[in-house]
CSV table of C-alpha atoms in Angstrom, one decimal:
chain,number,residue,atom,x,y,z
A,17,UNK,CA,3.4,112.3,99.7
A,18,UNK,CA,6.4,110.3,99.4
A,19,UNK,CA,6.2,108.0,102.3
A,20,UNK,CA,3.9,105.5,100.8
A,21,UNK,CA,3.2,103.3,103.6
A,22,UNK,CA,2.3,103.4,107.5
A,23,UNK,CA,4.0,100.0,109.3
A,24,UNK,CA,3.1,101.0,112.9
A,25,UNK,CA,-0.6,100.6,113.5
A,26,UNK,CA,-3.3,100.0,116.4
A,27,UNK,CA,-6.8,99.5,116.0
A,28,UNK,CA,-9.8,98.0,118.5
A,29,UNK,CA,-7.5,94.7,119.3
A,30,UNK,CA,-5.3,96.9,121.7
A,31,UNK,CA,-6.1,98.2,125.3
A,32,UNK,CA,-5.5,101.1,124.2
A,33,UNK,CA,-7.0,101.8,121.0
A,34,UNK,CA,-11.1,101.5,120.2
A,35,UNK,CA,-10.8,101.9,116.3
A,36,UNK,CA,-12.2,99.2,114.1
A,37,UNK,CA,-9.8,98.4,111.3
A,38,UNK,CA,-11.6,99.3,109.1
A,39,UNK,CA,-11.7,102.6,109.8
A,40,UNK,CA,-7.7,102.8,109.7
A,41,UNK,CA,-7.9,101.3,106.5
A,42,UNK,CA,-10.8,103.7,105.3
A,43,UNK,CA,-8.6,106.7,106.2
A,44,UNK,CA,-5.4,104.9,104.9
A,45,UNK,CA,-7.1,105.1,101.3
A,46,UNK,CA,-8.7,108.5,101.4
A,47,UNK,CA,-4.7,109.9,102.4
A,48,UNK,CA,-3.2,107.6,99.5
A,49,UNK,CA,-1.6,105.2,100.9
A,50,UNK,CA,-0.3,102.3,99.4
A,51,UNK,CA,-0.4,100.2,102.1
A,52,UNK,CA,-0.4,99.6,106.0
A,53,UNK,CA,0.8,97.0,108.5
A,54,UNK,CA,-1.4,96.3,111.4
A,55,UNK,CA,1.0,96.3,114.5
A,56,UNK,CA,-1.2,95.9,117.7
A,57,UNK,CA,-0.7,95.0,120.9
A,58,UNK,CA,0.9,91.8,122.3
A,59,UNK,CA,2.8,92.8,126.0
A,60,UNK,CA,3.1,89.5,128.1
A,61,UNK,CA,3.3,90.2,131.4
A,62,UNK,CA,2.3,93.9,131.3
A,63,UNK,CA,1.8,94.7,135.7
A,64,UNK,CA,-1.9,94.9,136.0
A,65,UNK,CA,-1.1,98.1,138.3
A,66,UNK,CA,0.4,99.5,135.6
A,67,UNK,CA,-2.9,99.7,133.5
A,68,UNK,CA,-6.0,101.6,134.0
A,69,UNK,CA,-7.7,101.3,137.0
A,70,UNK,CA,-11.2,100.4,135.3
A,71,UNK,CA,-9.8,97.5,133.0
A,72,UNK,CA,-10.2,93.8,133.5
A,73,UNK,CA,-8.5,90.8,132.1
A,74,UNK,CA,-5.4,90.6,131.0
A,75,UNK,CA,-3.8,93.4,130.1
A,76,UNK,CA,-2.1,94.1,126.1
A,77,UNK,CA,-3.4,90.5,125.0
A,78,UNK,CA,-5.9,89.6,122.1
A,79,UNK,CA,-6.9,86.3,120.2
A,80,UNK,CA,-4.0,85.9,117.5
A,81,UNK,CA,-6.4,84.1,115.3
A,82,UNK,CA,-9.5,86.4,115.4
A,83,UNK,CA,-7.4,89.1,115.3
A,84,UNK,CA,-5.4,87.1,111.4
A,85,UNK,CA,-8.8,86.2,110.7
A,86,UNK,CA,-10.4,89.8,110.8
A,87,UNK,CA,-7.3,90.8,108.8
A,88,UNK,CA,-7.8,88.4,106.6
A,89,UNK,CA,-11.2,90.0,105.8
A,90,UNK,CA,-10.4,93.1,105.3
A,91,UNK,CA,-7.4,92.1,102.5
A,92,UNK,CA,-10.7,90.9,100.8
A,93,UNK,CA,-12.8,93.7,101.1
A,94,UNK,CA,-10.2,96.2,100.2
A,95,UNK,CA,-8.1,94.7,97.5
A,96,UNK,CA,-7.0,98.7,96.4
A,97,UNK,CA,-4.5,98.7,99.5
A,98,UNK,CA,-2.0,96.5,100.6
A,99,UNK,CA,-2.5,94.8,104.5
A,100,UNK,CA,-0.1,93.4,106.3
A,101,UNK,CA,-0.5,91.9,109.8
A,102,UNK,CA,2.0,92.8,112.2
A,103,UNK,CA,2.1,93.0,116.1
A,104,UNK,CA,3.8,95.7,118.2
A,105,UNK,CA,5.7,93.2,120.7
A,106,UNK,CA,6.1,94.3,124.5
A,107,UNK,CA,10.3,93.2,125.4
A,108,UNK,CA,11.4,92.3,128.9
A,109,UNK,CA,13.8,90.3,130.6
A,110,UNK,CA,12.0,88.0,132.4
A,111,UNK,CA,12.3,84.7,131.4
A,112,UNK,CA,8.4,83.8,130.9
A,113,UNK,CA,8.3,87.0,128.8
A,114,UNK,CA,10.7,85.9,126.8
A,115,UNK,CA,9.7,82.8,126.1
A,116,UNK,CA,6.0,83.9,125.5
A,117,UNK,CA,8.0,86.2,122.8
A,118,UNK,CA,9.6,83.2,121.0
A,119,UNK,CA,6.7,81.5,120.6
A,120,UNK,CA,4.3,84.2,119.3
A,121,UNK,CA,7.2,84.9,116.6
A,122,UNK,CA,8.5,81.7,115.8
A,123,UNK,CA,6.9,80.1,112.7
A,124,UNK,CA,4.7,82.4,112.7
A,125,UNK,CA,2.4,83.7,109.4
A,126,UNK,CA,3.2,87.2,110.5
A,127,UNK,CA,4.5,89.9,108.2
A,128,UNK,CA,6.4,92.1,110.9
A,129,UNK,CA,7.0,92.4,114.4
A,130,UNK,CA,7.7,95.5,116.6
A,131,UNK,CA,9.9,94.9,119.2
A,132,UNK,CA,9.2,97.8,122.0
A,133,UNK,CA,10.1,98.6,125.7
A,134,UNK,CA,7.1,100.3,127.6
A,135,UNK,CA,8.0,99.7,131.0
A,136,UNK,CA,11.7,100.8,132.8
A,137,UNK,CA,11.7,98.3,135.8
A,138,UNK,CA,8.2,97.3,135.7
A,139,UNK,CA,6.5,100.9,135.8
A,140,UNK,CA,5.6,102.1,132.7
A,141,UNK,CA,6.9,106.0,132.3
A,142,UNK,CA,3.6,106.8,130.8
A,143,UNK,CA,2.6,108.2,134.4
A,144,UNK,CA,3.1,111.3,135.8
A,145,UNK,CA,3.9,109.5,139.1
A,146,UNK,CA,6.9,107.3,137.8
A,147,UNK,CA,8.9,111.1,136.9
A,148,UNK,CA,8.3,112.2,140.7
A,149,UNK,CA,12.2,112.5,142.0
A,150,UNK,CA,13.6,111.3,138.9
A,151,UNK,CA,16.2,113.1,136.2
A,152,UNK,CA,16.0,112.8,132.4
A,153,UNK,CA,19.2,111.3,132.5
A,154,UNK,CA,18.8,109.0,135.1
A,155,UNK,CA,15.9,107.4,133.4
A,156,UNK,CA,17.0,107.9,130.1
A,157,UNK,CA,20.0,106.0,131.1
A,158,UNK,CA,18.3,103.3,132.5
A,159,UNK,CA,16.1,103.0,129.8
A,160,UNK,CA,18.8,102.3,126.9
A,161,UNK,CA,21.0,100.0,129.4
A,162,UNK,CA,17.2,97.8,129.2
A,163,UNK,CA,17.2,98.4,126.0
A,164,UNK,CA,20.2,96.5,125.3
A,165,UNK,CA,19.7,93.6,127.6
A,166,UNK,CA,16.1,92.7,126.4
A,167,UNK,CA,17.6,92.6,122.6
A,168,UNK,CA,20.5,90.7,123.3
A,169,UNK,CA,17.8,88.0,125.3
A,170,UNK,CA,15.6,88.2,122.6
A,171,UNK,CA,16.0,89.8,119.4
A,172,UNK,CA,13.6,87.9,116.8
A,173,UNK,CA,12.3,91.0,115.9
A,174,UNK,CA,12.1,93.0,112.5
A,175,UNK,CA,12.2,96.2,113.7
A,176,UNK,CA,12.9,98.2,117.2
A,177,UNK,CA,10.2,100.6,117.9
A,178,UNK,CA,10.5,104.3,119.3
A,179,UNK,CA,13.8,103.4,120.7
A,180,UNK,CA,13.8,106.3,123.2
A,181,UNK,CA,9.9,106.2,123.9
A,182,UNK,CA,10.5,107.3,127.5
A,183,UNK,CA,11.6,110.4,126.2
A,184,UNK,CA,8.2,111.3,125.2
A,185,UNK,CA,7.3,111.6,128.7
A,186,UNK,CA,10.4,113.2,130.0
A,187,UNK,CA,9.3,116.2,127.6
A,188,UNK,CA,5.3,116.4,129.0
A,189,UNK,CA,5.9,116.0,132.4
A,190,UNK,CA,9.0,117.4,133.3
A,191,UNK,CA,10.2,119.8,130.8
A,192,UNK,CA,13.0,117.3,129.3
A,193,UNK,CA,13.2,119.3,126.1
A,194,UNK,CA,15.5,121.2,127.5
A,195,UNK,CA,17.2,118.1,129.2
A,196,UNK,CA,17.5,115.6,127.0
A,197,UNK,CA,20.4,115.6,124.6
A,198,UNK,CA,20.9,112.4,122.2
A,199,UNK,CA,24.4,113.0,122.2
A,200,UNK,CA,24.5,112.4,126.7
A,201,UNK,CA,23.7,108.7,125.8
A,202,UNK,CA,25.3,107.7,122.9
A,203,UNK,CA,27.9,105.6,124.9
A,204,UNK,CA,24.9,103.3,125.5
A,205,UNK,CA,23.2,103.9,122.2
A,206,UNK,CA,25.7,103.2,120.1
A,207,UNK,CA,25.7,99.5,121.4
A,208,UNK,CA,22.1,99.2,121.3
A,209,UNK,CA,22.5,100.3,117.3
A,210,UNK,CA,25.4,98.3,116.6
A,211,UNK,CA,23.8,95.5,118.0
A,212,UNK,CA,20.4,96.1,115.4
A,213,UNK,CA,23.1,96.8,112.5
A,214,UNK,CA,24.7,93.2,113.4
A,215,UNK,CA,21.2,91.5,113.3
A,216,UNK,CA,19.2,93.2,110.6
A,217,UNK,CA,17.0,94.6,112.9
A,218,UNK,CA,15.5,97.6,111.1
A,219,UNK,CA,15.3,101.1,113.4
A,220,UNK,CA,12.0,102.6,113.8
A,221,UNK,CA,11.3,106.4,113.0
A,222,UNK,CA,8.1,107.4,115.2
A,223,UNK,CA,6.1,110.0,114.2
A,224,UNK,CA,3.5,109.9,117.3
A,225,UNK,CA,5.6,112.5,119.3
A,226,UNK,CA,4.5,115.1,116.7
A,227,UNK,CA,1.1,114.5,116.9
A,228,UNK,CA,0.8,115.2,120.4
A,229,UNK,CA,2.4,117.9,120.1
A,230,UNK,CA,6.1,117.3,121.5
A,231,UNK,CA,7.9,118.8,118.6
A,232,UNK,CA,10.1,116.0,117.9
A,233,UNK,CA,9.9,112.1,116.7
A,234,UNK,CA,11.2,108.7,118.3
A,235,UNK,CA,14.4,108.5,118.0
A,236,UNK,CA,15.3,111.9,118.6
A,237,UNK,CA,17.2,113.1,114.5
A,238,UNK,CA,20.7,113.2,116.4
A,239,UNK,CA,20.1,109.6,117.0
A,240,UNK,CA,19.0,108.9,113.3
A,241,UNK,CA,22.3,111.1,112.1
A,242,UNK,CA,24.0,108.3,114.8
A,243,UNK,CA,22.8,105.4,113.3
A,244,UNK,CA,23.8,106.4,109.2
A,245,UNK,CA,27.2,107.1,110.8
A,246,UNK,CA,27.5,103.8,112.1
A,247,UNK,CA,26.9,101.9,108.9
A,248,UNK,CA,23.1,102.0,110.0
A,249,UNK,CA,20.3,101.6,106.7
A,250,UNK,CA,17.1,99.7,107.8
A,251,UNK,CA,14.6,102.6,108.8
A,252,UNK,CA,10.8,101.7,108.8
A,253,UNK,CA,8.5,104.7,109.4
A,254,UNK,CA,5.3,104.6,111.7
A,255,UNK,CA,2.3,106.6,113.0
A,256,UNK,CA,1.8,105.0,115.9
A,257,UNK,CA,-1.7,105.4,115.5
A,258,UNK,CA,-4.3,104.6,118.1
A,259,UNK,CA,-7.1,107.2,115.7
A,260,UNK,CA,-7.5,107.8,112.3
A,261,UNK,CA,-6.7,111.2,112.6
A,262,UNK,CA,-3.0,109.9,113.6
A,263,UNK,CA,-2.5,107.8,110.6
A,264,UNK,CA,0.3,109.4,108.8
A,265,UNK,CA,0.6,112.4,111.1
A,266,UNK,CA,4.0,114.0,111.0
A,267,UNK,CA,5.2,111.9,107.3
A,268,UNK,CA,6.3,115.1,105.7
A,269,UNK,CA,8.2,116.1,108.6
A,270,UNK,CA,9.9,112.8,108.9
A,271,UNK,CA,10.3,112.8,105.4
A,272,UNK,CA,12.2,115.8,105.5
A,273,UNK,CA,14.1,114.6,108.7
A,274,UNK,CA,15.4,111.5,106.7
A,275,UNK,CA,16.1,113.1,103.7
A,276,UNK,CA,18.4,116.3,105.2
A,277,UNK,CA,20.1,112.8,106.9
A,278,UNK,CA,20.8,110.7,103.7
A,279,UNK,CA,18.4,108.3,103.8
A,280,UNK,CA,17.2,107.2,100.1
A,281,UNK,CA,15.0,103.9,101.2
A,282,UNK,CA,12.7,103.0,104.1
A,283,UNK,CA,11.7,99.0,104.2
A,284,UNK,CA,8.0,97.4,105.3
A,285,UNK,CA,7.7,93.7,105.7
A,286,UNK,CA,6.4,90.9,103.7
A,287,UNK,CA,6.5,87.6,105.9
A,288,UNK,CA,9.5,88.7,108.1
A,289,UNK,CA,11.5,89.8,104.7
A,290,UNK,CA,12.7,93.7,104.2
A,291,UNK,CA,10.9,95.1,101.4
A,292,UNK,CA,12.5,98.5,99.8
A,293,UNK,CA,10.7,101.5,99.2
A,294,UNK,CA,12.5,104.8,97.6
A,295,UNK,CA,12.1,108.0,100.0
A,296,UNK,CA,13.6,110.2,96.5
């Protein structure tokens, strides 16, 4: 295995996730990892109506310092494997979003944030119902012109997570696998990578897609052959895992991805700093 280390991780803490940590970690250690970066779920003013009908509360929210302190257990009860404790951080453009954002990151004790986009205009594309008299491109579209905005608002992140999640959806619900070509965007995309190159925000490669079965990874390759040509070299790789049996899913294949590409190094996080790992 020569990815080494899984830096996109949920467990029990996220809405959307019921796996103790220990499990991931358990699982983590059995495949050989060296280490794993906890990444769950902070998305400030997620729409209630955007989550499941059943759920109370507030949605995409958990106690920062139960959540550092159960961490902070673990590291001690599995010294074998490196932990790092990251969040996966929900980006809009509203103001109190934003400035929810800052404060959660700023002089922080975090290792590395995930800056993400789940929702396009306030409906998250998870839902059959948001594709009803839509085209890829036209949400595709809008989803990297958000994209760009939310980064250039707020961009104190360390790396920006499945940059064309929408895109997973696209290809469940409305056959966008035939639709969706990188290359239709790049007008758009290229300023949203220029813009990550310019701030040494690292580029996620998402390996969820593969596990449920959509043949493909977040970003799209033609958008990781994009980002080397423009000068592009931070990569961090993820699972995205909500289950153990997603930990690591798909690493071969992105291996293999990265490596036909040109990449020689993927980086984690130690306390917001790139770390360098060889993919040779």
């Amino acid at each position: 295995m020569h990815i080494k280390y899984d830096t996109h991780l949920h467990t029990s803490f996220s809405l959307d996730s019921e796996t103790p940590m220990s499990d991931q970690i358990k699982c983590a250690i059995s495949l050989g990892f060296k280490g794993l970066c906890f990444t769950d779920h902070i998305d400030y003013g997620f729409p209630k109506d955007q989550c499941p009908s059943e759920f109370e509360g507030l949605p995409f929210l958990f106690d920062m310092d139960v959540y550092k302190s159960e961490i902070k257990t673990c590291i001690d009860n599995y010294p074998e494997i490196i932990i790092k404790t990251g969040v996966e951080c929900g980006l809009q453009t509203d103001e109190a979003v934003i400035a929810s954002n800052k404060k959660l990151c700023s002089g922080s004790d975090l290792d590395q944030v995930i800056g993400s986009i789940h929702l396009i205009d306030k409906q998250d594309p998870y839902y059959p119902a948001f594709w009803e008299g839509k085209t890829v491109y036209e949400v595709m579209s809008r989803y990297f012109e958000l994209t760009l905005q939310t980064l250039k608002a707020f961009s104190d992140i360390n790396t920006l997570g499945h940059m064309d999640y929408a895109a997973r959806y696209a290809i469940k619900y409305i056959d966008g696998q035939k639709d969706y070509k990188p290359r239709d965007y790049f007008e758009i995309t290229d300023e949203v990578m220029k813009y990550l190159i310019s701030k040494d925000i690292a580029l996620e490669v998402n390996t969820s897609p593969l596990k449920k079965g959509l043949g493909t990874i977040n970003p799209h390759p033609d958008f990781l052959v994009r980002y080397r040509e423009l000068g592009g070299q931070l990569i961090t790789i993820g699972s995205d895992a909500h289950t153990t049996d997603a930990l690591g899913y798909g690493f071969d294949q992105a291996y293999d991805i990265l490596s036909d590409i040109g990449f020689d190094e993927y980086v984690t996080f130690d306390k917001r700093n790139p770390v360098s790992h060889s993919l040779v």
